[in-house]
Coordinates of C-alpha atoms in Angstrom, one line a residue:
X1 CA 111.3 123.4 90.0
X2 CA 110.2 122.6 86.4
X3 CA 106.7 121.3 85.4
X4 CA 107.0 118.6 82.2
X5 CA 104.4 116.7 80.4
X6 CA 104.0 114.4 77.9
X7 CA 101.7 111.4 76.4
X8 CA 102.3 108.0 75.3
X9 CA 100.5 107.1 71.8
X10 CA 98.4 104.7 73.3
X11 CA 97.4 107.8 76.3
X12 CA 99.0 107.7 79.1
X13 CA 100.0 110.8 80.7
X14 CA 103.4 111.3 82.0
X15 CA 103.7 114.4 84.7
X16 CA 106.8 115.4 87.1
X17 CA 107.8 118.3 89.3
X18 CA 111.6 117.8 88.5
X19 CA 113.5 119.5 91.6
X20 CA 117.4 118.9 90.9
X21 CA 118.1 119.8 94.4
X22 CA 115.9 116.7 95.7
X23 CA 117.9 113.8 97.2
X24 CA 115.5 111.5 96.1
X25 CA 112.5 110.1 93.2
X26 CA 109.4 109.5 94.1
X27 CA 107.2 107.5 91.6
X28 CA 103.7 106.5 91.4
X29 CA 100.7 105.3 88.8
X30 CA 97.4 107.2 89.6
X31 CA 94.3 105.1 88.5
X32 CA 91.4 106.6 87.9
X33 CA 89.0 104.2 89.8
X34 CA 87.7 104.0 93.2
X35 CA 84.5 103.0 95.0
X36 CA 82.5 105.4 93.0
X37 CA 83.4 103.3 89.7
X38 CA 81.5 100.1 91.0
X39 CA 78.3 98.6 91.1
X40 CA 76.5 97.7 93.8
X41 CA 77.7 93.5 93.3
X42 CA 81.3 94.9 92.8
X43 CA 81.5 97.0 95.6
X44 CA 85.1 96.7 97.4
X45 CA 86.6 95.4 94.4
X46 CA 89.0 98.7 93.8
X47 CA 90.7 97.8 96.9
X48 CA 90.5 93.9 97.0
X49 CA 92.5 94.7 93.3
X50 CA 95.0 96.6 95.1
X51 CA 95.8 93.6 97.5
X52 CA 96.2 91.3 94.5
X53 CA 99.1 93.7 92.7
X54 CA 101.2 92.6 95.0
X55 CA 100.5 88.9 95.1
X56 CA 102.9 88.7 91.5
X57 CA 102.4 88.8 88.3
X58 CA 103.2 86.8 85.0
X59 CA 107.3 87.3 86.0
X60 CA 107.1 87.6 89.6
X61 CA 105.6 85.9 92.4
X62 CA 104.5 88.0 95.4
X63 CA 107.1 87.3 97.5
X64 CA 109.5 88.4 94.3
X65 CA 107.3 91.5 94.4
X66 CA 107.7 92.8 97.6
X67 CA 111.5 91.4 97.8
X68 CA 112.7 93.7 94.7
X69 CA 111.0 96.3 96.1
X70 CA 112.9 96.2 99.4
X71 CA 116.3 95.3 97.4
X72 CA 115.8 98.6 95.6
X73 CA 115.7 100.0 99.2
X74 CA 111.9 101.8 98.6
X75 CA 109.6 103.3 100.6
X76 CA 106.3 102.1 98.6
X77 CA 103.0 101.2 99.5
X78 CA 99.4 101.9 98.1
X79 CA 95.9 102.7 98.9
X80 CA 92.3 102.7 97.7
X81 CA 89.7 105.6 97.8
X82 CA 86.7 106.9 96.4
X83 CA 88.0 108.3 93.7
X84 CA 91.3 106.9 93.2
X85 CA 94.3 103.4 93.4
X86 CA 97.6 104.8 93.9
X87 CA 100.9 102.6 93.5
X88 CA 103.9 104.4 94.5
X89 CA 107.0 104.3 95.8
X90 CA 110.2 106.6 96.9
X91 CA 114.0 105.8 95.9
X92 CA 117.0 107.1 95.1
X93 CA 117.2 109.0 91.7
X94 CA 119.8 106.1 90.6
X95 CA 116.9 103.8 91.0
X96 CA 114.1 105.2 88.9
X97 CA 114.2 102.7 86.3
X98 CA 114.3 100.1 88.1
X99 CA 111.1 100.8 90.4
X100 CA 109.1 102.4 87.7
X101 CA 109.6 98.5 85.8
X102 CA 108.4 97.1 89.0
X103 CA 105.4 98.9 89.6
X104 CA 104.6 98.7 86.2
X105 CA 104.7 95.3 86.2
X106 CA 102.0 95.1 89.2
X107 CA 99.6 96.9 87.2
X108 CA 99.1 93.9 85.3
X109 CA 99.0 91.6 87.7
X110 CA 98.6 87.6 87.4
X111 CA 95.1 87.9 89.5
X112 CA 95.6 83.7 90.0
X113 CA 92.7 82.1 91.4
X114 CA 94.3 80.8 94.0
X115 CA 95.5 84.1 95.0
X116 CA 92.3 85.4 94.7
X117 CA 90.8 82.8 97.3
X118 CA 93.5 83.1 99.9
X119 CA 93.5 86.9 99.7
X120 CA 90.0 87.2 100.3
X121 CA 89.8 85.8 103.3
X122 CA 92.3 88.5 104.9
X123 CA 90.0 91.1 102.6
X124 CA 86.7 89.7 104.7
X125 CA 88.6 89.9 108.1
X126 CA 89.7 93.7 107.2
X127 CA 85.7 94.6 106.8
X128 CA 85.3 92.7 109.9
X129 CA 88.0 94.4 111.9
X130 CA 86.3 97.4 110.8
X131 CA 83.5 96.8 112.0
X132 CA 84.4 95.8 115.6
X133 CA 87.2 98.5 116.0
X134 CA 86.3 102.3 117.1
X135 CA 85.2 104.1 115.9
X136 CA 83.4 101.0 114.4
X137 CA 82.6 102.1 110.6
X138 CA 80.9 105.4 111.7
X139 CA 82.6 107.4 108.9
X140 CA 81.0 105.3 106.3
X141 CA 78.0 104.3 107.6
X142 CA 78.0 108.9 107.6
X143 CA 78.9 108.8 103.9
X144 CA 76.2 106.3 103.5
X145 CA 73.5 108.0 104.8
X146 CA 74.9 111.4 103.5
X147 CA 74.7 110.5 99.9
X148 CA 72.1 107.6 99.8
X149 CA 72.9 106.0 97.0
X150 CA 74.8 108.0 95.4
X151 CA 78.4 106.1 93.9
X152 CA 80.4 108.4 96.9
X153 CA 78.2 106.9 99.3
X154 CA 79.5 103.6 98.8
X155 CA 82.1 102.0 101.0
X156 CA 85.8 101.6 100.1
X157 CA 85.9 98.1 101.4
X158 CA 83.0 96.9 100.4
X159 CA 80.6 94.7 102.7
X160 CA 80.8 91.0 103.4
X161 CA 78.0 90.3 101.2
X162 CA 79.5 91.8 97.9
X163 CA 83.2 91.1 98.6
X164 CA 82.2 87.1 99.4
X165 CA 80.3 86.9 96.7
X166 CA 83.3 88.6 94.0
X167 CA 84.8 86.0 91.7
X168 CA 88.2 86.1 90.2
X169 CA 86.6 87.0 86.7
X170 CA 84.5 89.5 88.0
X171 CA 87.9 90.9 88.9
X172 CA 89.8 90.4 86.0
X173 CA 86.6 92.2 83.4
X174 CA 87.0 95.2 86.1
X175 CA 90.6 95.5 85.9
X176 CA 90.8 95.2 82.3
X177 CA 87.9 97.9 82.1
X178 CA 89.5 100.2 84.2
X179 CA 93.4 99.9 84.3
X180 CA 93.8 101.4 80.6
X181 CA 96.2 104.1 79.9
X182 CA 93.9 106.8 79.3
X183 CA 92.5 106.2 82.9
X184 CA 96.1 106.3 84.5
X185 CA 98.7 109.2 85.6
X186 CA 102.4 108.4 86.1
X187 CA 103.6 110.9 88.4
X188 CA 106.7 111.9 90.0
X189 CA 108.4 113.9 91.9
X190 CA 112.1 114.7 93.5
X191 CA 115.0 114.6 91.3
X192 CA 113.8 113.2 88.1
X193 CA 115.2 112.0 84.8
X194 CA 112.1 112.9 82.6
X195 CA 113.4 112.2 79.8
X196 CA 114.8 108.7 80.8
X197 CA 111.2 108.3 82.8
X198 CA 109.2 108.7 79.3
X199 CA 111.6 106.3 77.4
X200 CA 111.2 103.5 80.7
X201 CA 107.2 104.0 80.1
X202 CA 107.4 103.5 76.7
X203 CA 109.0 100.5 77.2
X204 CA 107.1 99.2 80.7
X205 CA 103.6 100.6 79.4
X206 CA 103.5 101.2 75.5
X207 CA 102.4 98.1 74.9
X208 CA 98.9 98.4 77.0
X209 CA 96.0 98.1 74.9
X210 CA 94.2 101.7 74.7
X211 CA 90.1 101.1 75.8
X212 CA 87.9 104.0 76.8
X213 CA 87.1 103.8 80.6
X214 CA 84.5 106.7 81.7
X215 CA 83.4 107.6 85.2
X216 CA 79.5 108.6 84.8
X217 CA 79.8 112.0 87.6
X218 CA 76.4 112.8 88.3
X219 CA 75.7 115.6 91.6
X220 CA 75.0 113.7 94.4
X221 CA 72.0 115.1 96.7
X222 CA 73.1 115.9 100.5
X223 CA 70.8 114.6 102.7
X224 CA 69.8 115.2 106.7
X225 CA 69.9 113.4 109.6
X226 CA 70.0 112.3 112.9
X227 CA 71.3 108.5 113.5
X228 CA 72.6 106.1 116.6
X229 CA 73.8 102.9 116.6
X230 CA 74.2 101.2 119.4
X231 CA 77.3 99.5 119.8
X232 CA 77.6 97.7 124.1
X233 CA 81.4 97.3 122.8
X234 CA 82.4 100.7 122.4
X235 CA 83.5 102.3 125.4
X236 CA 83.3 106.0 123.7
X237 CA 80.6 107.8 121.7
X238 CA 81.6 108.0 118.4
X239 CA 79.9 111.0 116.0
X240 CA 80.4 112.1 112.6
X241 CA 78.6 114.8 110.9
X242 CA 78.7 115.8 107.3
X243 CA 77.5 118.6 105.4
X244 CA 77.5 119.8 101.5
X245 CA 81.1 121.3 100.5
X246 CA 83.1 122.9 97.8
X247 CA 83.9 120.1 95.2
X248 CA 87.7 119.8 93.7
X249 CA 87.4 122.1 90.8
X250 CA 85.4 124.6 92.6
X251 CA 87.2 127.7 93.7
X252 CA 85.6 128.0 96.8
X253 CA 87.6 124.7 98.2
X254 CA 90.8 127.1 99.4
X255 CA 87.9 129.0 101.7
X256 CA 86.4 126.0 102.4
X257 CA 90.0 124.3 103.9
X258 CA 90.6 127.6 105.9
X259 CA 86.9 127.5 107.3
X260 CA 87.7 123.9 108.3
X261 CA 91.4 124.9 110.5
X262 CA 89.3 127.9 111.9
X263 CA 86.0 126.0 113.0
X264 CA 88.2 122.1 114.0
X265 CA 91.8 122.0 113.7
X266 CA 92.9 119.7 116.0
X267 CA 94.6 122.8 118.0
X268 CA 93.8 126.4 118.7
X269 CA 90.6 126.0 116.8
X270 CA 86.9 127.2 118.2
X271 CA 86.0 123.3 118.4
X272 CA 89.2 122.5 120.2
X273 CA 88.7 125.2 123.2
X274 CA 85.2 124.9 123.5
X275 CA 85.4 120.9 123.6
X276 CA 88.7 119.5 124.0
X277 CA 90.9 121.7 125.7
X278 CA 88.4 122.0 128.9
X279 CA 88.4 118.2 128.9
X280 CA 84.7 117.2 127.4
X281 CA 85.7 115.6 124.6
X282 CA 89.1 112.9 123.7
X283 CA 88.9 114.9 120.2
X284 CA 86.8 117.6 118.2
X285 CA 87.8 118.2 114.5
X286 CA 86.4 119.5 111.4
X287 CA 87.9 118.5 107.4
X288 CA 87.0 119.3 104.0
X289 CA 87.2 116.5 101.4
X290 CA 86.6 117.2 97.8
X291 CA 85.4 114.7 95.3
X292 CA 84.6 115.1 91.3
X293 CA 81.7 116.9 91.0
X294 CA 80.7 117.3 94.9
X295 CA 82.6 118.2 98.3
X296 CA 81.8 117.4 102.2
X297 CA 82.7 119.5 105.3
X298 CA 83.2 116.6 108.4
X299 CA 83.3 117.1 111.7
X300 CA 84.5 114.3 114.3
X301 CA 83.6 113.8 117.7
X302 CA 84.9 111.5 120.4
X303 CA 83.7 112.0 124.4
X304 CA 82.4 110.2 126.9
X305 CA 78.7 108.5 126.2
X306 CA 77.4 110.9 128.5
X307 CA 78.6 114.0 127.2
X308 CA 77.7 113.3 123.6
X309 CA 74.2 115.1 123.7
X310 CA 75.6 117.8 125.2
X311 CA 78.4 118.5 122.9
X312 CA 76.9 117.9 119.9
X313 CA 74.3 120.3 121.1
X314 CA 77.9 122.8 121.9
X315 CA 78.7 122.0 118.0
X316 CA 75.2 123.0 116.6
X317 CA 75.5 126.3 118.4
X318 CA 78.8 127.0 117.3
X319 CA 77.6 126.1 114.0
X320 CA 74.7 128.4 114.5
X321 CA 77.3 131.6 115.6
X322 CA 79.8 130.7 112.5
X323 CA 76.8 131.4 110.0
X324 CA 75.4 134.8 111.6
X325 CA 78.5 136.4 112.9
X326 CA 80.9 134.9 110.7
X327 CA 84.9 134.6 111.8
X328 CA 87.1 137.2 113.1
X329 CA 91.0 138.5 110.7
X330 CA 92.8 137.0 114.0
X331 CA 91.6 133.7 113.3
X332 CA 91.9 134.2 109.7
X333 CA 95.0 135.1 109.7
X334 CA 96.1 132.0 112.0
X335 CA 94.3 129.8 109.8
X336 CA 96.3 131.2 106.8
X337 CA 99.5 130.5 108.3
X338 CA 98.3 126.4 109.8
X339 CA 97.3 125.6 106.0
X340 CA 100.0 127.4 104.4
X341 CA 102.7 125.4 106.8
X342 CA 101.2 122.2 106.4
X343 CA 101.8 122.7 102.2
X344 CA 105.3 123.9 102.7
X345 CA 106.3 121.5 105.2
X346 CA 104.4 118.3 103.0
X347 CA 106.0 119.6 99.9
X348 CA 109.9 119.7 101.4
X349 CA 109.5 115.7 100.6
X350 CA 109.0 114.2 97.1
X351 CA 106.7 111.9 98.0
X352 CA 104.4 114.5 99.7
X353 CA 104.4 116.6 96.5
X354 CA 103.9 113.2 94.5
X355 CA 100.2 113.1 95.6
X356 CA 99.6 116.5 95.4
X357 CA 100.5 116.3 92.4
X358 CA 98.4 113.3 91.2
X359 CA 95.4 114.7 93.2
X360 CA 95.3 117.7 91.0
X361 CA 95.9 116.0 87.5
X362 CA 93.4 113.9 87.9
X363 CA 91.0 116.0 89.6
X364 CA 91.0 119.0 87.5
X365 CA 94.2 118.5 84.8
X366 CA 96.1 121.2 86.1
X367 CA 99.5 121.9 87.4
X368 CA 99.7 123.8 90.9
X369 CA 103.1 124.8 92.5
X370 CA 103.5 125.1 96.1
X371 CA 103.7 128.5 95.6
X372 CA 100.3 128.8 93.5
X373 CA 98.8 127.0 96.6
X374 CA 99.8 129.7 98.7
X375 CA 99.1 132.9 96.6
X376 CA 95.8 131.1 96.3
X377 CA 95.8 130.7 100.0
X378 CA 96.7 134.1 100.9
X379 CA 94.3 135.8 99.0
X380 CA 91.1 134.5 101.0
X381 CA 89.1 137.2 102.6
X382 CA 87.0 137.4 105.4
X383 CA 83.8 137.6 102.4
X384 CA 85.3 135.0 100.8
X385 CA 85.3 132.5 103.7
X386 CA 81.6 133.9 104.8
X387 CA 80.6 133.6 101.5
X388 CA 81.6 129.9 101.7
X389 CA 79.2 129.7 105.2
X390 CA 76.1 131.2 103.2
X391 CA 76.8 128.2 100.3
X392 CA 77.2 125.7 102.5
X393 CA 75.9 125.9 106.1
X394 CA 77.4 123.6 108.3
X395 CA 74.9 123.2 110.8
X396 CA 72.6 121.4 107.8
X397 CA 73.4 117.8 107.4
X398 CA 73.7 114.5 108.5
X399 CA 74.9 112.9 111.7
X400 CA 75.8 109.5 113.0
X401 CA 76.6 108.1 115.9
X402 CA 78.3 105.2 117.3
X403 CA 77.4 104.3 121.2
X404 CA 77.0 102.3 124.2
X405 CA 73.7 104.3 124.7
X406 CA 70.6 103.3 122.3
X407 CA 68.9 107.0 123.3
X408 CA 71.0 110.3 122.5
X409 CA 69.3 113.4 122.2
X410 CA 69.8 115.2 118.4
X411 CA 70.5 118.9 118.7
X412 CA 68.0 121.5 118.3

C-alpha cells in the first residue's frame, strides 16, 4: 500500500491508497456539502443536486450519462448526507480515465429547467415515501429534536415545503457556491495510476474556477426528551434514542465505536440478549456517528406496540448498569475483534477503502491505514471505554417514537 497526495493550482486535492495487487480502481469526488450547509429555504437541496448530476450535462444527456457509465462496465452510484455528496464509481484499472472524465463531467452538470421540474416531482414523492414507510421518518424527526436547530438537525431530504418551493436558480447559486475545488476530494482506491489520475484531473478539473466555500461549525447543544407520534399505519413501535458522542476528530470516537458493538451490535451484544434473542423485540441496536465538531450515540428499537414501554424501560436500566459498573475484558475483547473484522473485511474491496478514505480527509485531513485503525483499535482499555461512559452517558438524551399507540410510558 502507498499513500500519495497532491493539489491542483486552482485546490483540489488529489488522494489514493495505490494497492498494485488490487484487481480493480475505485474513484470518487467527495464534496464538502451536506444538509448542514443549507438554510432553512434550501433545505434538501444537497440531495435534490445529486439527482440532477445525472440528468446530463452540457455534452451529455442523462440517458448518455448513465449509458457510458454502464459501457464502461462500473459499479457507481452516489449519496447525500449531513456532511457530505459523494460521486463514485468502481472499474477496472484500464478504465480510470475514462470514468474519472465522466464523473467529472457530472459535477457540472446542465441543471435544465426542465430537468429540474420533472425531477422534483420524484424528489417530493421520495419525502413522501418517507414519510408513510417504517419506520416513518423517526430517525430524523430524533435528529430534529436532538439538536433543535442546530444545521445537523436538519433533514437530508428536506421537507415538502422547502423542496416545492426550490427554484432552478436557487440551485444553480448553491452549486456554484459549493462545488469549488477547494471544497472537493478526488479519492481513490485499488490499483491506481496516480500519476496518470493527476494529469486526467488536470485536464477534467483545472479549469474550475477557484471560490472560497466555508462550512460555519458551531457545537451543537444535545437536548432531552421524551416524544410519540402516533402513526394508526404502523403496525410496529418504532424508537430512536440519541445521546451526545465523540465527534470525528476526537480521540475518544475508537472507544466510543467499541462501546456501541458491546452495548447494541446486532449480535451477541447486551441489547441483543436482553431484547432480541428472547423474542421482545424484531431488533435492538446501538451506533456511533461522528459529525464535524459534534458526535451521537443511537440506539434503535423495533417491538411490538405493546412491549415498547417495557423495553425501553429494559434499555434505561441497562444504560443505568453500563455507567456504574462499567463493561467486563470478555466483552471487550469480543468487541475488539467485531470492529476490527468489519475494517479488515470492508478494506479487502477498493471501493470499501474509497470511503474510508474520503471520510477521514475531509473529516480531519489525515491519512489512516487499515492497520493504523486497528493498532488504534487494539489499544482501548477498559478506562478508556469507561472513561468514554462518564463523558457521555447514554441514558441522557432524547427519544422518539413512532406508534399505533398515542400513550407510551417514558422510562424512569
Amino acid at each position: 500500500m502507498e499513500f500519495l497526495r497532491s493539489t491542483l493550482e486552482n485546490g483540489l486535492e488529489i488522494v489514493a491508497e495505490c494497492n498494485g495487487e488490487a484487481h480493480s480502481t475505485a474513484v470518487g469526488f467527495f464534496v464538502n456539502t451536506g444538509a448542514r450547509d443549507e438554510s432553512p429555504d434550501l433545505a434538501g437541496v444537497s440531495h435534490f443536486l445529486e439527482h440532477m448530476a445525472f440528468k446530463g450535462t452540457a455534452r451529455r444527456s442523462g440517458d448518455d450519462v448513465n449509458r457510458e457509465f454502464d459501457e464502461l462496465g462500473a459499479q457507481y452510484n452516489a449519496c447525500t448526507s449531513e456532511e457530505h455528496t459523494v460521486f463514485f464509481a468502481s472499474v477496472l484499472p484500464e478504465q480510470q480515465d475514462r470514468v474519472l472524465e465522466l464523473l467529472a463531467d457530472i459535477l457540472r452538470p446542465a441543471l435544465r429547467a426542465e430537468d429540474f421540474d420533472t425531477e422534483k416531482q420524484v424528489i417530493l414523492e421520495e419525502i413522501r415515501m418517507y414519510e408513510d414507510q417504517p419506520p416513518f421518518g423517526a430517525d430524523e424527526k430524533c435528529r430534529a429534536a436532538h439538536w433543535g436547530s442546530h444545521p445537523l438537525g436538519q433533514s437530508v431530504l428536506g421537507s415538502l415545503e422547502s423542496v416545492g418551493k426550490l427554484s432552478v436558480e436557487a440551485m444553480r447559486e448553491y452549486h456554484a457556491s459549493r462545488y469549488v475545488p477547494g471544497n472537493i476530494a478526488l479519492v481513490a482506491a485499488g490499483r491506481v495510476d496516480f500519476d496518470a489520475l493527476i494529469r486526467s484531473a488536470r485536464r477534467y478539473c483545472g479549469a474550475w474556477e477557484p471560490l472560497p466555500a466555508q462550512r460555519i461549525v458551531e457545537p451543537p447543544s444535545h437536548r432531552r426528551g421524551f416524544h410519540v407520534l402516533q402513526k394508526q399505519s404502523a403496525t410496529q413501535a418504532y424508537a430512536v434514542q440519541m445521546t451526545a458522542g465523540p465527534s470525528a476528530t476526537d480521540d475518544d470516537r475508537y472507544a466510543a465505536k467499541i462501546l456501541a458493538a458491546i452495548v447494541g451490535d446486532e449480535t451477541g451484544s447486551r441489547l441483543f440478549w436482553e431484547l432480541t434473542d428472547p423474542g421482545l423485540a424484531e431488533s435492538a441496536s446501538m451506533g456511533h456517528y461522528e459529525f464535524e465538531g459534534a458526535g451521537l450515540m443511537v440506539t434503535y428499537l423495533c417491538c411490538d406496540p405493546s412491549l415498547a414501554a417495557e423495553n425501553l424501560q429494559r434499555i434505561f436500566d441497562l444504560f443505568r448498569r453500563v455507567e456504574s459498573e462499567g463493561v467486563t475484558q470478555a466483552e471487550l475483547d469480543q468487541a475488539k475483534n467485531k470492529v476490527s473484522s468489519r475494517i479488515v473485511l470492508a478494506g479487502e474491496r477498493p471501493r470499501g477503502r474509497l470511503f474510508v478514505l474520503g471520510a477521514d480527509w475531509l473529516h480531519r485531513r489525515q491519512y489512516r491505514s487499515v492497520r493504523a485503525d486497528l493498532e488504534s483499535l487494539a489499544a482501548i482499555t477498559l478506562d478508556d471505554v469507561t472513561n468514554v461512559v462518564a463523558k457521555y452517558p447514554l441514558s441522557s438524551g432524547t427519544t422518539w417514537i413512532v406508534s399505533p399507540r398515542a400513550e407510551i410510558s417514558p422510562p424512569s
